[in-house]
């Protein structure tokens, strides 16, 4: 299916590596101007550079997405530079795994701020400009762990489950302005985030996946690109699980 993108501008967080980078690259291939955000300048700068080298349009901005004031300032600067933001992909995320009885406040707070609060900060910053334009797409990257829970990931699971409530509330508040909000819940995807898992654990995970493989960043970027397009306009408040059939 040919997807329609009408001179759109997208902000993709966590665009420096992994899933976010694949999303940024796929949107750029569709002609979207992409603002690549990540924590370090080298990471988002390289992503934007690669997009430009391939003939796409991209800029970069290093922002700590867990910092409310930093996000507000960056959003203002992005709007000043690009005039409009049509597509927001909240993808930046981290893990700080520990069993609940051992989990420190700092591990809990950092993950909630980075993975959940960030989605609120960026959505609040851009929802108004989307509402005014009567067109917008907000796509929040959650996880199957937000649906299932996971021993050792209470912080991550709570943040990712929180994304579902935020997404549905965004969908309800902005539907009348033609701004949609949806969540994508990836299963186990091969990126830096999962590279450290030991081989036996990976085999055990694959054993629970009906399609018998780990996912790729491209498996996720394809559905995000669709959700960012004109053609997804009648879909809002939904969660799309992309996990090889693990959760069904
Ligand atoms: P990744 O390879 O570890 O990349 C994470 C990206 O997020 C990096 O670009 C990183 O910036 C950025 N980031 C982290 N903390 C940040 C902060 N405080 N401020 C700004 N940027 C920050 O991760 P991934 O595997 O692609 O995961 C992307 C998203 O998918 C995450 O939300 C993750 O929870 C979710 N997810 C992943 C999987 C999986 O199996 N991989 C499964 C389900 C859901 P730098 O490049 O500057 O470090």
Short mmCIF file of C-alpha atoms and ligand atoms in Angstrom, two decimals:
data_model
loop_
_atom_site.label_atom_id
_atom_site.label_comp_id
_atom_site.label_asym_id
_atom_site.label_seq_id
_atom_site.Cartn_x
_atom_site.Cartn_y
_atom_site.Cartn_z
CA UNK A 1 0.00 0.00 0.00
CA UNK A 2 1.24 3.48 -0.89
CA UNK A 3 1.22 5.68 2.20
CA UNK A 4 0.47 9.40 2.05
CA UNK A 5 2.59 11.97 3.87
CA UNK A 6 1.90 15.58 3.03
CA UNK A 7 5.12 17.49 3.87
CA UNK A 8 4.91 16.25 7.44
CA UNK A 9 7.38 16.99 10.24
CA UNK A 10 8.04 14.27 12.82
CA UNK A 11 9.84 14.25 16.15
CA UNK A 12 11.21 10.81 17.04
CA UNK A 13 12.74 10.33 20.49
CA UNK A 14 15.42 7.72 21.03
CA UNK A 15 16.19 8.04 17.33
CA UNK A 16 19.91 7.48 17.82
CA UNK A 17 19.80 3.71 17.92
CA UNK A 18 17.64 0.62 17.63
CA UNK A 19 13.91 0.93 17.08
CA UNK A 20 13.86 4.74 17.09
CA UNK A 21 16.53 4.95 14.42
CA UNK A 22 14.62 2.53 12.18
CA UNK A 23 11.46 4.62 12.68
CA UNK A 24 13.31 7.85 11.85
CA UNK A 25 14.82 6.29 8.72
CA UNK A 26 11.52 4.82 7.49
CA UNK A 27 9.65 8.10 7.99
CA UNK A 28 12.42 9.98 6.18
CA UNK A 29 12.16 7.53 3.25
CA UNK A 30 8.50 8.59 2.98
CA UNK A 31 9.58 12.22 2.61
CA UNK A 32 8.86 13.23 6.21
CA UNK A 33 11.22 15.78 7.77
CA UNK A 34 12.50 14.07 10.90
CA UNK A 35 13.83 15.66 14.08
CA UNK A 36 16.01 12.96 15.66
CA UNK A 37 16.15 13.24 19.45
CA UNK A 38 18.37 11.19 21.72
CA UNK A 39 20.32 11.66 24.90
CA UNK A 40 23.73 12.15 23.34
CA UNK A 41 24.48 14.51 20.49
CA UNK A 42 26.75 11.97 18.79
CA UNK A 43 23.96 9.40 18.59
CA UNK A 44 21.11 11.56 17.22
CA UNK A 45 23.58 13.58 15.12
CA UNK A 46 24.79 10.40 13.39
CA UNK A 47 21.21 9.27 12.77
CA UNK A 48 20.27 12.60 11.17
CA UNK A 49 23.49 12.62 9.16
CA UNK A 50 22.77 9.11 7.80
CA UNK A 51 19.27 10.19 6.77
CA UNK A 52 20.60 13.27 4.98
CA UNK A 53 23.30 11.18 3.28
CA UNK A 54 20.53 8.92 1.95
CA UNK A 55 18.71 11.96 0.52
CA UNK A 56 16.21 12.51 3.33
CA UNK A 57 15.47 15.54 5.51
CA UNK A 58 16.56 15.41 9.15
CA UNK A 59 17.85 17.52 12.00
CA UNK A 60 19.01 16.38 15.43
CA UNK A 61 18.72 17.53 19.01
CA UNK A 62 20.23 16.07 22.17
CA UNK A 63 17.61 16.23 24.93
CA UNK A 64 17.23 14.33 28.19
CA UNK A 65 13.60 13.32 27.73
CA UNK A 66 13.17 12.70 31.46
CA UNK A 67 13.71 16.42 32.17
CA UNK A 68 10.45 18.38 31.89
CA UNK A 69 12.10 21.76 31.43
CA UNK A 70 14.59 20.45 28.87
CA UNK A 71 11.75 18.93 26.83
CA UNK A 72 9.71 22.15 26.97
CA UNK A 73 12.71 24.23 25.82
CA UNK A 74 13.57 21.76 23.05
CA UNK A 75 9.97 21.61 21.85
CA UNK A 76 9.85 25.39 21.65
CA UNK A 77 13.09 25.48 19.66
CA UNK A 78 11.87 22.70 17.32
CA UNK A 79 8.62 24.60 16.67
CA UNK A 80 10.56 27.81 16.04
CA UNK A 81 12.75 25.99 13.51
CA UNK A 82 10.16 23.81 11.75
CA UNK A 83 6.97 25.88 12.35
CA UNK A 84 4.91 22.71 12.80
CA UNK A 85 5.16 19.22 14.26
CA UNK A 86 2.64 16.75 12.84
CA UNK A 87 3.94 13.41 14.07
CA UNK A 88 5.35 12.59 17.50
CA UNK A 89 6.91 9.20 18.21
CA UNK A 90 7.70 8.75 21.90
CA UNK A 91 10.20 5.92 21.69
CA UNK A 92 13.11 6.75 24.05
CA UNK A 93 13.32 4.22 26.85
CA UNK A 94 15.64 2.49 29.28
CA UNK A 95 15.69 -0.47 31.66
CA UNK A 96 17.02 -0.57 35.23
CA UNK A 97 16.07 -4.10 36.23
CA UNK A 98 15.89 -5.33 39.80
CA UNK A 99 13.64 -7.49 41.93
CA UNK A 100 11.05 -5.43 43.82
CA UNK A 101 12.56 -6.14 47.24
CA UNK A 102 15.93 -4.87 46.02
CA UNK A 103 14.74 -2.02 43.81
CA UNK A 104 16.04 1.39 44.83
CA UNK A 105 13.89 4.53 44.60
CA UNK A 106 16.35 5.86 42.05
CA UNK A 107 15.87 2.82 39.78
CA UNK A 108 12.09 3.18 40.01
CA UNK A 109 12.07 6.97 39.47
CA UNK A 110 14.55 7.04 36.59
CA UNK A 111 12.60 4.49 34.59
CA UNK A 112 9.23 6.13 35.25
CA UNK A 113 10.59 9.55 34.33
CA UNK A 114 12.41 8.37 31.20
CA UNK A 115 9.82 5.93 29.86
CA UNK A 116 6.49 7.45 30.97
CA UNK A 117 6.84 11.09 32.07
CA UNK A 118 8.70 11.83 28.82
CA UNK A 119 5.65 10.75 26.79
CA UNK A 120 3.52 13.21 28.76
CA UNK A 121 6.06 16.07 28.42
CA UNK A 122 6.42 15.72 24.64
CA UNK A 123 2.70 15.12 24.02
CA UNK A 124 1.77 18.19 26.07
CA UNK A 125 4.35 20.23 24.17
CA UNK A 126 3.07 19.35 20.68
CA UNK A 127 -0.64 18.46 21.07
CA UNK A 128 -1.72 22.09 20.80
CA UNK A 129 0.04 22.75 17.51
CA UNK A 130 -1.43 19.50 16.12
CA UNK A 131 -4.90 20.47 17.39
CA UNK A 132 -4.64 23.88 15.72
CA UNK A 133 -3.62 22.26 12.44
CA UNK A 134 -6.53 19.79 12.79
CA UNK A 135 -4.09 16.96 12.05
CA UNK A 136 -1.73 15.00 14.26
CA UNK A 137 -0.35 11.57 15.06
CA UNK A 138 1.05 10.60 18.45
CA UNK A 139 2.60 7.13 18.65
CA UNK A 140 3.88 5.89 21.98
CA UNK A 141 6.22 2.90 22.15
CA UNK A 142 5.21 0.71 25.07
CA UNK A 143 6.11 -2.99 25.49
CA UNK A 144 4.51 -6.39 25.95
CA UNK A 145 5.97 -6.13 29.46
CA UNK A 146 3.38 -3.39 30.09
CA UNK A 147 0.69 -5.96 29.28
CA UNK A 148 2.19 -9.00 31.01
CA UNK A 149 4.35 -7.71 33.87
CA UNK A 150 7.78 -9.27 34.39
CA UNK A 151 9.77 -10.38 37.41
CA UNK A 152 12.65 -7.94 37.82
CA UNK A 153 11.00 -5.21 35.75
CA UNK A 154 8.31 -3.68 37.99
CA UNK A 155 9.52 -0.15 37.16
CA UNK A 156 9.64 -0.81 33.41
CA UNK A 157 6.32 -2.65 33.40
CA UNK A 158 4.57 0.10 35.38
CA UNK A 159 5.92 2.79 33.04
CA UNK A 160 4.92 0.84 29.93
CA UNK A 161 1.45 0.09 31.33
CA UNK A 162 1.07 3.79 32.17
CA UNK A 163 1.60 4.55 28.50
CA UNK A 164 -1.67 2.78 27.67
CA UNK A 165 -3.68 5.08 29.96
CA UNK A 166 -1.90 8.17 28.69
CA UNK A 167 -2.45 7.12 25.06
CA UNK A 168 -6.18 6.52 25.52
CA UNK A 169 -6.58 9.85 27.35
CA UNK A 170 -4.72 11.68 24.58
CA UNK A 171 -6.93 9.91 22.04
CA UNK A 172 -10.11 11.03 23.83
CA UNK A 173 -8.98 14.62 24.47
CA UNK A 174 -7.80 15.32 20.94
CA UNK A 175 -10.04 13.19 18.72
CA UNK A 176 -12.30 16.14 17.89
CA UNK A 177 -9.22 17.93 16.49
CA UNK A 178 -8.30 15.01 14.24
CA UNK A 179 -5.26 14.13 16.35
CA UNK A 180 -4.89 10.39 16.90
CA UNK A 181 -2.89 8.64 19.60
CA UNK A 182 -1.92 4.99 19.53
CA UNK A 183 0.51 2.71 21.33
CA UNK A 184 2.75 0.00 19.92
CA UNK A 185 3.81 -2.82 22.24
CA UNK A 186 6.87 -4.61 20.86
CA UNK A 187 7.89 -8.07 22.05
CA UNK A 188 11.58 -8.95 22.20
CA UNK A 189 13.40 -6.96 19.53
CA UNK A 190 17.09 -7.26 18.60
CA UNK A 191 18.64 -3.94 19.66
CA UNK A 192 21.29 -2.72 22.13
CA UNK A 193 18.60 -3.02 24.83
CA UNK A 194 18.40 -6.81 24.44
CA UNK A 195 21.97 -7.44 23.18
CA UNK A 196 23.19 -8.08 26.73
CA UNK A 197 20.76 -10.95 27.43
CA UNK A 198 22.55 -14.27 27.70
CA UNK A 199 22.09 -16.78 24.90
CA UNK A 200 20.17 -19.31 27.01
CA UNK A 201 17.65 -16.63 28.03
CA UNK A 202 17.29 -15.57 24.37
CA UNK A 203 16.62 -19.19 23.40
CA UNK A 204 14.03 -19.47 26.16
CA UNK A 205 12.33 -16.27 24.92
CA UNK A 206 12.30 -17.49 21.31
CA UNK A 207 10.75 -20.72 22.62
CA UNK A 208 7.75 -18.67 23.80
CA UNK A 209 7.34 -16.85 20.48
CA UNK A 210 4.97 -18.68 18.10
CA UNK A 211 6.77 -17.17 15.07
CA UNK A 212 10.05 -18.56 16.52
CA UNK A 213 12.34 -15.56 16.20
CA UNK A 214 13.18 -12.29 17.92
CA UNK A 215 11.77 -9.19 16.25
CA UNK A 216 13.76 -6.61 14.30
CA UNK A 217 13.62 -2.82 14.57
CA UNK A 218 12.08 -2.87 11.11
CA UNK A 219 9.17 -5.03 12.35
CA UNK A 220 8.27 -2.10 14.62
CA UNK A 221 9.11 0.81 12.32
CA UNK A 222 6.76 -0.53 9.62
CA UNK A 223 3.66 -0.30 11.80
CA UNK A 224 4.75 3.04 13.27
CA UNK A 225 5.13 4.44 9.75
CA UNK A 226 1.62 3.26 8.92
CA UNK A 227 0.22 4.80 12.13
CA UNK A 228 1.95 8.08 11.23
CA UNK A 229 0.41 8.18 7.75
CA UNK A 230 -2.78 9.70 6.39
CA UNK A 231 -4.18 6.20 5.90
CA UNK A 232 -4.37 5.42 9.64
CA UNK A 233 -6.77 8.31 10.22
CA UNK A 234 -9.67 6.24 11.61
CA UNK A 235 -7.55 4.47 14.26
CA UNK A 236 -7.11 5.99 17.71
CA UNK A 237 -6.68 4.89 21.31
CA UNK A 238 -5.42 1.45 20.30
CA UNK A 239 -2.49 -0.75 21.24
CA UNK A 240 -0.75 -2.78 18.53
CA UNK A 241 1.20 -5.71 19.86
CA UNK A 242 4.08 -6.68 17.54
CA UNK A 243 5.65 -9.69 19.21
CA UNK A 244 5.57 -12.73 16.92
CA UNK A 245 2.37 -13.86 18.61
CA UNK A 246 3.77 -14.09 22.15
CA UNK A 247 0.82 -12.31 23.76
CA UNK A 248 -2.54 -13.34 22.38
P1 LIG B 1 18.01 1.25 22.61
O1 LIG B 1 18.61 0.55 21.45
O2 LIG B 1 18.59 1.04 23.96
O3 LIG B 1 17.95 2.82 22.28
C1 LIG B 1 17.35 3.69 23.19
C2 LIG B 1 17.31 5.08 22.63
O4 LIG B 1 16.66 5.91 23.62
C3 LIG B 1 18.70 5.67 22.40
O5 LIG B 1 18.71 6.45 21.21
C4 LIG B 1 18.90 6.57 23.62
O6 LIG B 1 19.71 7.71 23.40
C5 LIG B 1 17.50 7.02 23.91
N1 LIG B 1 17.36 7.45 25.31
C6 LIG B 1 17.47 6.71 26.42
N2 LIG B 1 17.32 7.49 27.51
C7 LIG B 1 17.12 8.74 27.07
C8 LIG B 1 16.92 10.00 27.69
N3 LIG B 1 16.87 10.13 29.02
N4 LIG B 1 16.78 11.09 26.91
C9 LIG B 1 16.80 10.99 25.55
N5 LIG B 1 16.98 9.84 24.91
C10 LIG B 1 17.14 8.73 25.65
O7 LIG B 1 16.46 0.87 22.79
P2 LIG B 1 15.44 0.10 21.81
O8 LIG B 1 15.56 -1.36 22.09
O9 LIG B 1 15.55 0.61 20.45
O10 LIG B 1 14.05 0.53 22.47
C11 LIG B 1 13.30 1.63 21.99
C12 LIG B 1 11.96 1.64 22.71
O11 LIG B 1 11.28 0.41 22.48
C13 LIG B 1 12.08 1.79 24.23
O12 LIG B 1 11.04 2.60 24.73
C14 LIG B 1 11.92 0.37 24.72
O13 LIG B 1 11.42 0.33 26.04
C15 LIG B 1 10.92 -0.16 23.72
N6 LIG B 1 10.93 -1.60 23.61
C16 LIG B 1 12.06 -2.28 23.25
C17 LIG B 1 12.04 -3.65 23.18
C18 LIG B 1 13.25 -4.45 22.80
O14 LIG B 1 13.18 -5.69 22.90
N7 LIG B 1 14.33 -3.86 22.35
C19 LIG B 1 10.86 -4.36 23.49
C20 LIG B 1 9.73 -3.64 23.85
C21 LIG B 1 9.77 -2.27 23.91
P3 LIG B 1 21.31 7.57 23.10
O15 LIG B 1 21.41 6.94 21.75
O16 LIG B 1 21.79 8.99 23.12
O17 LIG B 1 21.86 6.74 24.20
#
